[in-house]
PDB file of C-alpha atoms in Angstrom:
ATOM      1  CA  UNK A   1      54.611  90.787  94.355  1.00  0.00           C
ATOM      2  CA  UNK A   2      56.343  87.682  96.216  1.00  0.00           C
ATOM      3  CA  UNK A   3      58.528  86.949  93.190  1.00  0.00           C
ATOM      4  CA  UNK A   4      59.446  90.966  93.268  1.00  0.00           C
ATOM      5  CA  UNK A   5      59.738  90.551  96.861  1.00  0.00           C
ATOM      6  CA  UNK A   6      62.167  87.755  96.701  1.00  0.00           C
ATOM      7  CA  UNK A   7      64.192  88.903  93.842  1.00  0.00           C
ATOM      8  CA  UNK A   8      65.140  92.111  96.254  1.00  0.00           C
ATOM      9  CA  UNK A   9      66.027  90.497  99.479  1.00  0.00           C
ATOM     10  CA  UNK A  10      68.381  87.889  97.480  1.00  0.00           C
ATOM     11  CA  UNK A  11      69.753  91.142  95.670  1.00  0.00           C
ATOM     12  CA  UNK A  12      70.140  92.830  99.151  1.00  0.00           C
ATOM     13  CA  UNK A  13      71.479  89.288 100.676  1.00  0.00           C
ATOM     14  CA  UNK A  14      73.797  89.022  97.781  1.00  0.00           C
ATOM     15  CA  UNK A  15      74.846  93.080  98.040  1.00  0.00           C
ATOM     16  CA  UNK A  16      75.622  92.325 102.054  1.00  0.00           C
ATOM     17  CA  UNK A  17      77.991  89.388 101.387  1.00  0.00           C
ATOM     18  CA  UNK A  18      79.857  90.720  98.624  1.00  0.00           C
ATOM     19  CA  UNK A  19      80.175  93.959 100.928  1.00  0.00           C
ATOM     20  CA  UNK A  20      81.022  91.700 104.118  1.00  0.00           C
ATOM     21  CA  UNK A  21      84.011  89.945 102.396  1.00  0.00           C
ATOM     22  CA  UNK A  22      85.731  92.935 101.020  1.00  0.00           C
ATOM     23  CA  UNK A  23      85.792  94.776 104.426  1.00  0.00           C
ATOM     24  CA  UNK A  24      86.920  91.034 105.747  1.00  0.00           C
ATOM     25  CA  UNK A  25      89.000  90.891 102.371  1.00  0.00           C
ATOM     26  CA  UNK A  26      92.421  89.395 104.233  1.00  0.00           C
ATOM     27  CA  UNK A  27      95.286  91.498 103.765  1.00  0.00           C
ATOM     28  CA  UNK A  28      97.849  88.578 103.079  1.00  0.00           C
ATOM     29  CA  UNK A  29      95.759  87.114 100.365  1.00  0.00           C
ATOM     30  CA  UNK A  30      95.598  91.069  98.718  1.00  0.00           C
ATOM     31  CA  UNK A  31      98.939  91.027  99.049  1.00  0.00           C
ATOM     32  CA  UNK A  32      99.699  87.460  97.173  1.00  0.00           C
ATOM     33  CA  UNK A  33      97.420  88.126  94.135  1.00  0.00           C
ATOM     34  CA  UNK A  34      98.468  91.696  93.908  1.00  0.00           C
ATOM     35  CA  UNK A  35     100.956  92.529  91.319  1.00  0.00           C
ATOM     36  CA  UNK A  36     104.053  93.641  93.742  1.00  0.00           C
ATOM     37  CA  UNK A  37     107.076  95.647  92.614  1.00  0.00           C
ATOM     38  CA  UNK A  38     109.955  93.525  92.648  1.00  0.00           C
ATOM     39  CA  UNK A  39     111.816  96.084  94.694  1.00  0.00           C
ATOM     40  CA  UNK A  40     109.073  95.578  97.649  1.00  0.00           C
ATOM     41  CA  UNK A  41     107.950  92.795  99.715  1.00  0.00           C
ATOM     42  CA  UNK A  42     106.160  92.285 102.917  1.00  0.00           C
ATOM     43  CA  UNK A  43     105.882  89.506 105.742  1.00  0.00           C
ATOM     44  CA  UNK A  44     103.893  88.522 108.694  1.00  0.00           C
ATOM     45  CA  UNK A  45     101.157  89.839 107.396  1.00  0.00           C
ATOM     46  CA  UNK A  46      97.707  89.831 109.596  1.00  0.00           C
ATOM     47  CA  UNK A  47      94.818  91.396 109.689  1.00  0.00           C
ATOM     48  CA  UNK A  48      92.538  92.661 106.646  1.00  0.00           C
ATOM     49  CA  UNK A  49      92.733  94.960 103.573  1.00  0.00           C
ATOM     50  CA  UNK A  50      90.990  97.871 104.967  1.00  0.00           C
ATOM     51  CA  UNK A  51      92.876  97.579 108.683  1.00  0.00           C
ATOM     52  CA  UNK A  52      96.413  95.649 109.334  1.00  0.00           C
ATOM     53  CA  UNK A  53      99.605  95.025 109.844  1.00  0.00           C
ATOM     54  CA  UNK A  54     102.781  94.208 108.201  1.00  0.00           C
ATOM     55  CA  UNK A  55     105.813  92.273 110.406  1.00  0.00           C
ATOM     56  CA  UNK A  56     108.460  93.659 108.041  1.00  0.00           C
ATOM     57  CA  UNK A  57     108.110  96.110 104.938  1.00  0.00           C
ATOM     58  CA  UNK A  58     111.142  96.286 102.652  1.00  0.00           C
ATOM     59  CA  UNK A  59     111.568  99.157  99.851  1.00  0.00           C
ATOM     60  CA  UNK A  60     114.489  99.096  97.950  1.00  0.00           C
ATOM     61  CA  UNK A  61     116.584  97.099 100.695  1.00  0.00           C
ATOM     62  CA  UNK A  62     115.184  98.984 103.082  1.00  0.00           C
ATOM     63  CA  UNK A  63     113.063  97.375 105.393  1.00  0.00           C
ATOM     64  CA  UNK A  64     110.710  99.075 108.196  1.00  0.00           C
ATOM     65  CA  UNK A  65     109.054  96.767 110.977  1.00  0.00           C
ATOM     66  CA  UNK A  66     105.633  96.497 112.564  1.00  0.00           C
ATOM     67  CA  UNK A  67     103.650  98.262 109.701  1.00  0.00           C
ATOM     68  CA  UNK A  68     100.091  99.319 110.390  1.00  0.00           C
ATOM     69  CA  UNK A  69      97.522 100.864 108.282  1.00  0.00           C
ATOM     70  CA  UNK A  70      93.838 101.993 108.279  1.00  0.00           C
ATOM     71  CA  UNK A  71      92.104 102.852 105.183  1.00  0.00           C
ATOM     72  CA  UNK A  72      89.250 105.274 105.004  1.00  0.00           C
ATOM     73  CA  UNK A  73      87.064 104.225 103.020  1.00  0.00           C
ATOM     74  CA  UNK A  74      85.127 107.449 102.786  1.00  0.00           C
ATOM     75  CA  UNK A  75      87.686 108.791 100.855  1.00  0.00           C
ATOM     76  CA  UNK A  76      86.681 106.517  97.944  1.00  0.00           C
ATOM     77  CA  UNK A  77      83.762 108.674  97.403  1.00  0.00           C
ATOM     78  CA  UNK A  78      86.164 111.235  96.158  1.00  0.00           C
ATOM     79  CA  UNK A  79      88.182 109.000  94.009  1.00  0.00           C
ATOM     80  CA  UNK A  80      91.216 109.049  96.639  1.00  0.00           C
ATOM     81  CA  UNK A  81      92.941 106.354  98.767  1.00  0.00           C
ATOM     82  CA  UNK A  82      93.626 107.824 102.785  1.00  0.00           C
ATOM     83  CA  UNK A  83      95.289 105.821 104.751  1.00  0.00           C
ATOM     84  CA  UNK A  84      96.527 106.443 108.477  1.00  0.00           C
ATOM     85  CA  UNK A  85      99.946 104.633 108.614  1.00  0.00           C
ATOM     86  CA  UNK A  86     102.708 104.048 111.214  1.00  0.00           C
ATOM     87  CA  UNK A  87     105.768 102.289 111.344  1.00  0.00           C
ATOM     88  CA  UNK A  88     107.620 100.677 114.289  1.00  0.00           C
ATOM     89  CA  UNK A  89     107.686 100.934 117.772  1.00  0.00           C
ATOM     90  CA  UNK A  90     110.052 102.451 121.077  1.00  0.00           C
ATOM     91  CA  UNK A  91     112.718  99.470 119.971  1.00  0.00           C
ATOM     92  CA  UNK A  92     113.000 100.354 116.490  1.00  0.00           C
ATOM     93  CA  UNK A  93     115.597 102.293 114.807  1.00  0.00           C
ATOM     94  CA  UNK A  94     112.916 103.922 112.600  1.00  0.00           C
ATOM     95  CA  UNK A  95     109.137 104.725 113.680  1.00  0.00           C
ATOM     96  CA  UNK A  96     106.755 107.339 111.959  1.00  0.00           C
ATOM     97  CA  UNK A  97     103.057 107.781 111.528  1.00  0.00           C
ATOM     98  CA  UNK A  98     101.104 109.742 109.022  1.00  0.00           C
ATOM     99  CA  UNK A  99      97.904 110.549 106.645  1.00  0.00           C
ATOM    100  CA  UNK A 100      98.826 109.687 103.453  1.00  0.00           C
ATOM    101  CA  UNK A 101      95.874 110.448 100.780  1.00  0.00           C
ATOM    102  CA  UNK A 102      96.747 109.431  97.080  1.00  0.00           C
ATOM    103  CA  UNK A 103      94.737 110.101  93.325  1.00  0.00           C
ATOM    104  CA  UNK A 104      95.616 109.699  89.973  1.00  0.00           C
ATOM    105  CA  UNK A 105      97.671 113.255  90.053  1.00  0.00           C
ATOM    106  CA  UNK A 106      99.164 113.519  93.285  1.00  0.00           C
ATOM    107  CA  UNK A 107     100.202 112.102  96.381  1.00  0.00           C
ATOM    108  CA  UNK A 108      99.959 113.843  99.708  1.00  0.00           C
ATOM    109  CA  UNK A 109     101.124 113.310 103.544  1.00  0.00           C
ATOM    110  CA  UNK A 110      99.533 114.740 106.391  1.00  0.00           C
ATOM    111  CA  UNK A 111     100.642 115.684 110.345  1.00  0.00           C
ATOM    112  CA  UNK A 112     103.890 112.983 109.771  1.00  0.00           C
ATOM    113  CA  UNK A 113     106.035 112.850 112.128  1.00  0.00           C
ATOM    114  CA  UNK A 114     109.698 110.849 111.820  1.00  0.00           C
ATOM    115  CA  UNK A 115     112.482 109.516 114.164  1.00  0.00           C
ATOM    116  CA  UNK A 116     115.025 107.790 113.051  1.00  0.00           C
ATOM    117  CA  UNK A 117     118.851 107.374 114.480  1.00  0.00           C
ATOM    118  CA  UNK A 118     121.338 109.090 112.403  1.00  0.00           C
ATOM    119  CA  UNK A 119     123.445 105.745 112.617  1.00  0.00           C
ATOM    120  CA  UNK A 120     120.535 104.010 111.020  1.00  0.00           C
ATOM    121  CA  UNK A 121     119.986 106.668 107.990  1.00  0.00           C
ATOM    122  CA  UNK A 122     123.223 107.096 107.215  1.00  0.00           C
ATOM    123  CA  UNK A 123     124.236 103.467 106.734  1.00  0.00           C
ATOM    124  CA  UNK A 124     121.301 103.136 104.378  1.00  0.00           C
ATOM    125  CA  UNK A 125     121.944 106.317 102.675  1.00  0.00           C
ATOM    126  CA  UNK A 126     125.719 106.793 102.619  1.00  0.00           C
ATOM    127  CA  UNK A 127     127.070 110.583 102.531  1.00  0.00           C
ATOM    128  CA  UNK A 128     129.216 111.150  99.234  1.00  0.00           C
ATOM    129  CA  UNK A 129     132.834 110.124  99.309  1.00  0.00           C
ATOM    130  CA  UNK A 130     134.463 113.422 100.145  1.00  0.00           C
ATOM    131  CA  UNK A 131     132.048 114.197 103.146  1.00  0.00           C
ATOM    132  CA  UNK A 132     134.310 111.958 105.731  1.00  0.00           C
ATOM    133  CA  UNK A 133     132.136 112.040 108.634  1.00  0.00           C
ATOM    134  CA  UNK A 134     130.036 110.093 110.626  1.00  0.00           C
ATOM    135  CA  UNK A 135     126.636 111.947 112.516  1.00  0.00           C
ATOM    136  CA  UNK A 136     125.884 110.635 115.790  1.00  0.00           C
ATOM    137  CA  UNK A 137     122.211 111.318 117.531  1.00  0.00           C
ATOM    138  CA  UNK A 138     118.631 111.558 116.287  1.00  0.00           C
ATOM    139  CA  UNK A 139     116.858 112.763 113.434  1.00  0.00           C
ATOM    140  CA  UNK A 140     112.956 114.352 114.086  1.00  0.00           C
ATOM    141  CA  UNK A 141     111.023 114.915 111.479  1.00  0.00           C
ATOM    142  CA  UNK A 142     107.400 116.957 111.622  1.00  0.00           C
ATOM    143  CA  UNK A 143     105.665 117.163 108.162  1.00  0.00           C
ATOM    144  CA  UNK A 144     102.513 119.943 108.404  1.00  0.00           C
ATOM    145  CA  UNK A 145     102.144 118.998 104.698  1.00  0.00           C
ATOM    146  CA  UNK A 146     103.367 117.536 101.583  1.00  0.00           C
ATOM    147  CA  UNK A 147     102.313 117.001  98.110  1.00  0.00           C
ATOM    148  CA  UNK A 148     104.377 115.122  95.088  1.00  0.00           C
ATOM    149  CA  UNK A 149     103.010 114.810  91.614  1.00  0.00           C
ATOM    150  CA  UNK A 150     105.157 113.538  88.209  1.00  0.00           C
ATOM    151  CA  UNK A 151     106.873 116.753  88.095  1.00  0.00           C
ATOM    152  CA  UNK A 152     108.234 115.932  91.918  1.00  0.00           C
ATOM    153  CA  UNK A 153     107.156 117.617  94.980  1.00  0.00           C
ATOM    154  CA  UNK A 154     104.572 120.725  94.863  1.00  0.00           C
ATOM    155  CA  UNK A 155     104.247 121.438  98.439  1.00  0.00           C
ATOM    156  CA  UNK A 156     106.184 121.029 101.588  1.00  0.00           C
ATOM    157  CA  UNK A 157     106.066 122.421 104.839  1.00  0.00           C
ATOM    158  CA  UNK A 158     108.088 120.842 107.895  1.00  0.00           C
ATOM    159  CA  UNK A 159     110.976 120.940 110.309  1.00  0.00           C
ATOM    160  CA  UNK A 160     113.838 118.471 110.927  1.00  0.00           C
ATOM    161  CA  UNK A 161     116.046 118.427 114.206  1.00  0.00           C
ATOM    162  CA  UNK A 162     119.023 116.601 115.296  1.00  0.00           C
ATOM    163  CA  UNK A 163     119.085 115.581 118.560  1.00  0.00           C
ATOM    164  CA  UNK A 164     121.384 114.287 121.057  1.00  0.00           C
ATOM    165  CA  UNK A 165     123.599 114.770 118.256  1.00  0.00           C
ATOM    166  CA  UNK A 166     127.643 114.532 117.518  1.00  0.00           C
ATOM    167  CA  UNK A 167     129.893 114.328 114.290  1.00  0.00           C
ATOM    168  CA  UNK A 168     133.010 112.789 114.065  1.00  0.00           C
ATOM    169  CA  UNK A 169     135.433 113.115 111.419  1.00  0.00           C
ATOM    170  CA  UNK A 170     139.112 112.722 110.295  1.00  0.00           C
ATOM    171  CA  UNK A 171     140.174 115.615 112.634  1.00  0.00           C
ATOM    172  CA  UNK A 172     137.740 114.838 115.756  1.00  0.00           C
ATOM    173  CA  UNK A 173     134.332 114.832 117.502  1.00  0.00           C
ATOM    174  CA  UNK A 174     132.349 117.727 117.338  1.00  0.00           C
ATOM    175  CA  UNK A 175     129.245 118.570 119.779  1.00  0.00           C
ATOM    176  CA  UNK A 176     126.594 120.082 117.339  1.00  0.00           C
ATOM    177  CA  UNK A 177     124.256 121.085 120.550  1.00  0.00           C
ATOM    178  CA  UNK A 178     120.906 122.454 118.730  1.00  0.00           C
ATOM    179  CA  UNK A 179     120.815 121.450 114.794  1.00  0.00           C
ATOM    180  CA  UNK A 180     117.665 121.731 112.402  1.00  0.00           C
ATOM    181  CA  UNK A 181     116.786 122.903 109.279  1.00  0.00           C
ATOM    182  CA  UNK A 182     113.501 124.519 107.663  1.00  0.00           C
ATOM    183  CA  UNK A 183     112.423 122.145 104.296  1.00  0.00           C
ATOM    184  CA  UNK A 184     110.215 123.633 101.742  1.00  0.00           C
ATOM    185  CA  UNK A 185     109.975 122.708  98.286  1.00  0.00           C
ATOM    186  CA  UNK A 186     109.543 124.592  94.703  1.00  0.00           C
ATOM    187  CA  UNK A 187     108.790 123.029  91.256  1.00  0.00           C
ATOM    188  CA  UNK A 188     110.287 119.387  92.837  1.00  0.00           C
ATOM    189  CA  UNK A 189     113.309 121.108  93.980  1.00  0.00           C
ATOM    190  CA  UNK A 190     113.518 120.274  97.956  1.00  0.00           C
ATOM    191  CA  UNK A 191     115.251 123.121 100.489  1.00  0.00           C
ATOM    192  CA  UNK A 192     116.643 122.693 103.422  1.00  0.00           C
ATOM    193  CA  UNK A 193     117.489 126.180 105.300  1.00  0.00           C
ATOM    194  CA  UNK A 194     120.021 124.909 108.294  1.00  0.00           C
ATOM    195  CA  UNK A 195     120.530 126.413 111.413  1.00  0.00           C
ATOM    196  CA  UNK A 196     122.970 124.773 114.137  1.00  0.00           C
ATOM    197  CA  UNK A 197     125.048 126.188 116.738  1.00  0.00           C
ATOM    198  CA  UNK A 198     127.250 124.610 120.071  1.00  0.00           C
ATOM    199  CA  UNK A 199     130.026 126.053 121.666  1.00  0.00           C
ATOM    200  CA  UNK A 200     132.209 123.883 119.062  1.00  0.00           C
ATOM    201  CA  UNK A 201     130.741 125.446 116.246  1.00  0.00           C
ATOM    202  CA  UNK A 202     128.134 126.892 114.407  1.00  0.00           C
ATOM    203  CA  UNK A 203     126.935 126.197 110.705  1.00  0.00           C
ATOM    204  CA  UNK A 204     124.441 128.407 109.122  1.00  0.00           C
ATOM    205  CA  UNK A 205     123.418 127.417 104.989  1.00  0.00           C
ATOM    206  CA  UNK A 206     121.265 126.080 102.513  1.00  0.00           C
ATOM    207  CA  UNK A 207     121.167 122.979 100.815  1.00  0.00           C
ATOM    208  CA  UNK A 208     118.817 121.854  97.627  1.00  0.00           C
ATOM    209  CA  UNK A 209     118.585 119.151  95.527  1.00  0.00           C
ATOM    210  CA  UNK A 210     116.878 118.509  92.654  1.00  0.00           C
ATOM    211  CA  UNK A 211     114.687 115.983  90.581  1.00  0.00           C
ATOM    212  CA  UNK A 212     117.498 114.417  88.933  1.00  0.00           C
ATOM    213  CA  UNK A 213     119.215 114.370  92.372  1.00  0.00           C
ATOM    214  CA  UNK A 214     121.807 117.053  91.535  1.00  0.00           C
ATOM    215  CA  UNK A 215     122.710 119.050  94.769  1.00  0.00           C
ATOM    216  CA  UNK A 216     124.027 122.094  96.190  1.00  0.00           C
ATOM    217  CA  UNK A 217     125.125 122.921  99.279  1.00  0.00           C
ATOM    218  CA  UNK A 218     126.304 126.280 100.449  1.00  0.00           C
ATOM    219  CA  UNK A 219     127.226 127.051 103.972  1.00  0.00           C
ATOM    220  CA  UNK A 220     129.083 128.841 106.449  1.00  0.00           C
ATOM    221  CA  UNK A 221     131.392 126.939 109.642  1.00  0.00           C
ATOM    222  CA  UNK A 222     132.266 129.652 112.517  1.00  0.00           C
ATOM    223  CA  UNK A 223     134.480 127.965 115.045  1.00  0.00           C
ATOM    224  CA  UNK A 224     133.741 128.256 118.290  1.00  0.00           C
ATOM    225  CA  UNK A 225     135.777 128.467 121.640  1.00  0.00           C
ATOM    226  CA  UNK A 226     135.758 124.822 122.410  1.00  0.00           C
ATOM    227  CA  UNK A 227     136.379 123.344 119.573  1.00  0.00           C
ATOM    228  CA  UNK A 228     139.290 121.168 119.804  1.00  0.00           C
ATOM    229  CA  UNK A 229     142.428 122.516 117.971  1.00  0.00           C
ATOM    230  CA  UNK A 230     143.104 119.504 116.028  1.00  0.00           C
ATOM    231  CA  UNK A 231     139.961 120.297 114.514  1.00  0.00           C
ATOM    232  CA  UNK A 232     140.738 123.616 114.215  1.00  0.00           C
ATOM    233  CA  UNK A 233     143.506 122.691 112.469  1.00  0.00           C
ATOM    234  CA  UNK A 234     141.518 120.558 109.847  1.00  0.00           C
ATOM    235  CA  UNK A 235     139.198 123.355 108.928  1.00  0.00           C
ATOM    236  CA  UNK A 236     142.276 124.722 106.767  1.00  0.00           C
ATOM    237  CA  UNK A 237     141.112 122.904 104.312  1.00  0.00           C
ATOM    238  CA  UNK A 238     138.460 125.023 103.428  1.00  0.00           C
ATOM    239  CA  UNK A 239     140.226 127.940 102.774  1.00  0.00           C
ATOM    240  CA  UNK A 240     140.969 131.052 104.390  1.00  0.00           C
ATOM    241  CA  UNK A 241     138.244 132.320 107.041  1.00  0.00           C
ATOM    242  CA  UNK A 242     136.420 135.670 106.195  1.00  0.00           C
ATOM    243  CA  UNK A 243     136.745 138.171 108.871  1.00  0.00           C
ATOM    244  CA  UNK A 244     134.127 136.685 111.145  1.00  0.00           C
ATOM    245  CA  UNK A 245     136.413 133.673 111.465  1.00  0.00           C
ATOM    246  CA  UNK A 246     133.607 132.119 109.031  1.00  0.00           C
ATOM    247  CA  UNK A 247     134.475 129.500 106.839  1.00  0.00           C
ATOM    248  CA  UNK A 248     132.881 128.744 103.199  1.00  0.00           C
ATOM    249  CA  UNK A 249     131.512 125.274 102.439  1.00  0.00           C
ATOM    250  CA  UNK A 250     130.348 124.865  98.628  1.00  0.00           C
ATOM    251  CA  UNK A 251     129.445 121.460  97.377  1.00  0.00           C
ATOM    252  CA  UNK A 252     127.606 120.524  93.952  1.00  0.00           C
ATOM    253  CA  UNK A 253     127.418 117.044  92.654  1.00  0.00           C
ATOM    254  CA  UNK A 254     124.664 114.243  92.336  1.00  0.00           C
ATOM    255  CA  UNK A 255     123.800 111.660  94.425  1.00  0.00           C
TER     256      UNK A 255
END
């Protein structure tokens, strides 16, 4: 009975320490054995697999600061990875949080929220040559829910808004007052119904894009009283107004 005894406290002891240093497993030493992408690294790294914190995050020459993450580890009963996860802080040009959850079929984010400055996105992800314009303000994004799986993205429900916002352009500043668009998402093609109106302008349209990143927009520009002529002037080049003084915008390409 001693030997029996002893056996099963050394197999507890044994069970307790091999449990104590993967919940103390550090997170720099995961992330140095790991097999990273070379299109991602990490620095400053602190803290511990389960719970910590990355300096600097960079994704395809991207790079996000002041990375945090908790894992819940009760979602490894039902062969899933949940994380909560936010990025960056009141001085950075990007900061989000969300619950991302991930199995062997499908990723999924949670109550994610977004802001980024529109100076920020759109030097990492320049607009196509013809669209001449530079977007001023910031970008909010609120995520309900989203799902992706091989096939591209299953589910989406969310809002984005541009605040504080202005474009300039080749034939002047406009003040786009209240801007945001509806995003859903069908069989991995991603809409985005937009809605935006000042008393420059207003733009009312739809834009989608696909999995192999072919997109189409198609819109509608109604002048309004304040818009500066010279701009005025500039929206020739879209054609002849309909009889609301509406203009047609129709773009298709790839990015």
């Amino acid at each position: 009975m001693k030997i029996k005894k002893i056996v099963g406290l050394t197999f507890t002891g044994l069970l307790a320490w091999a449990f104590f240093l993967v919940v103390n497993l550090p997170a720099a030493f995961v992330y140095q054995m790991a097999p990273v992408p070379d299109n991602v690294s990490a620095s400053n790294i602190s803290g511990t697999l389960w719970s910590g914190q990355a300096g600097e995050v960079t994704v395809n020459n991207v790079t996000l600061t002041s990375v945090n993450w908790d894992i819940k580890p009760s979602a490894l009963l039902g062969q899933a990875i949940e994380a909560d996860i936010t990025v960056g802080d009141l001085q950075s040009p990007v900061s989000a949080e969300a619950t991302v959850r991930a199995t062997t079929s499908e990723v999924s984010l949670t109550d994610t929220t977004v802001d980024v400055s529109a100076q920020w996105l759109q030097s990492r992800f320049p607009m196509p040559d013809f669209v001449a314009v530079d977007v001023l303000g910031n970008i909010n994004l609120d995520v309900q829910a989203m799902s992706f799986t091989e096939e591209g993205c299953q589910n989406l429900n969310g809002l984005v808004a541009l605040q504080r916002s202005r474009l300039n352009s080749p034939f002047g500043g406009v003040r786009l007052g209240d801007a945001g668009a509806r995003l859903s998402c069908e069989a991995g093609t991603l809409t985005a119904s937009v809605n935006q109106s000042s008393s420059d302008i207003a733009t009312e349209g739809q834009f989608t894009l696909r999995p192999n990143m072919s997109f189409n927009l198609a819109a509608t520009l109604t002048p309004g009283e304040e818009l500066p002529d010279q701009m005025k002037q500039g929206l020739a080049f879209l054609g002849q107004p309909e009889g609301d003084n509406a203009y047609s915008l129709r773009f298709s390409g790839r990015l």
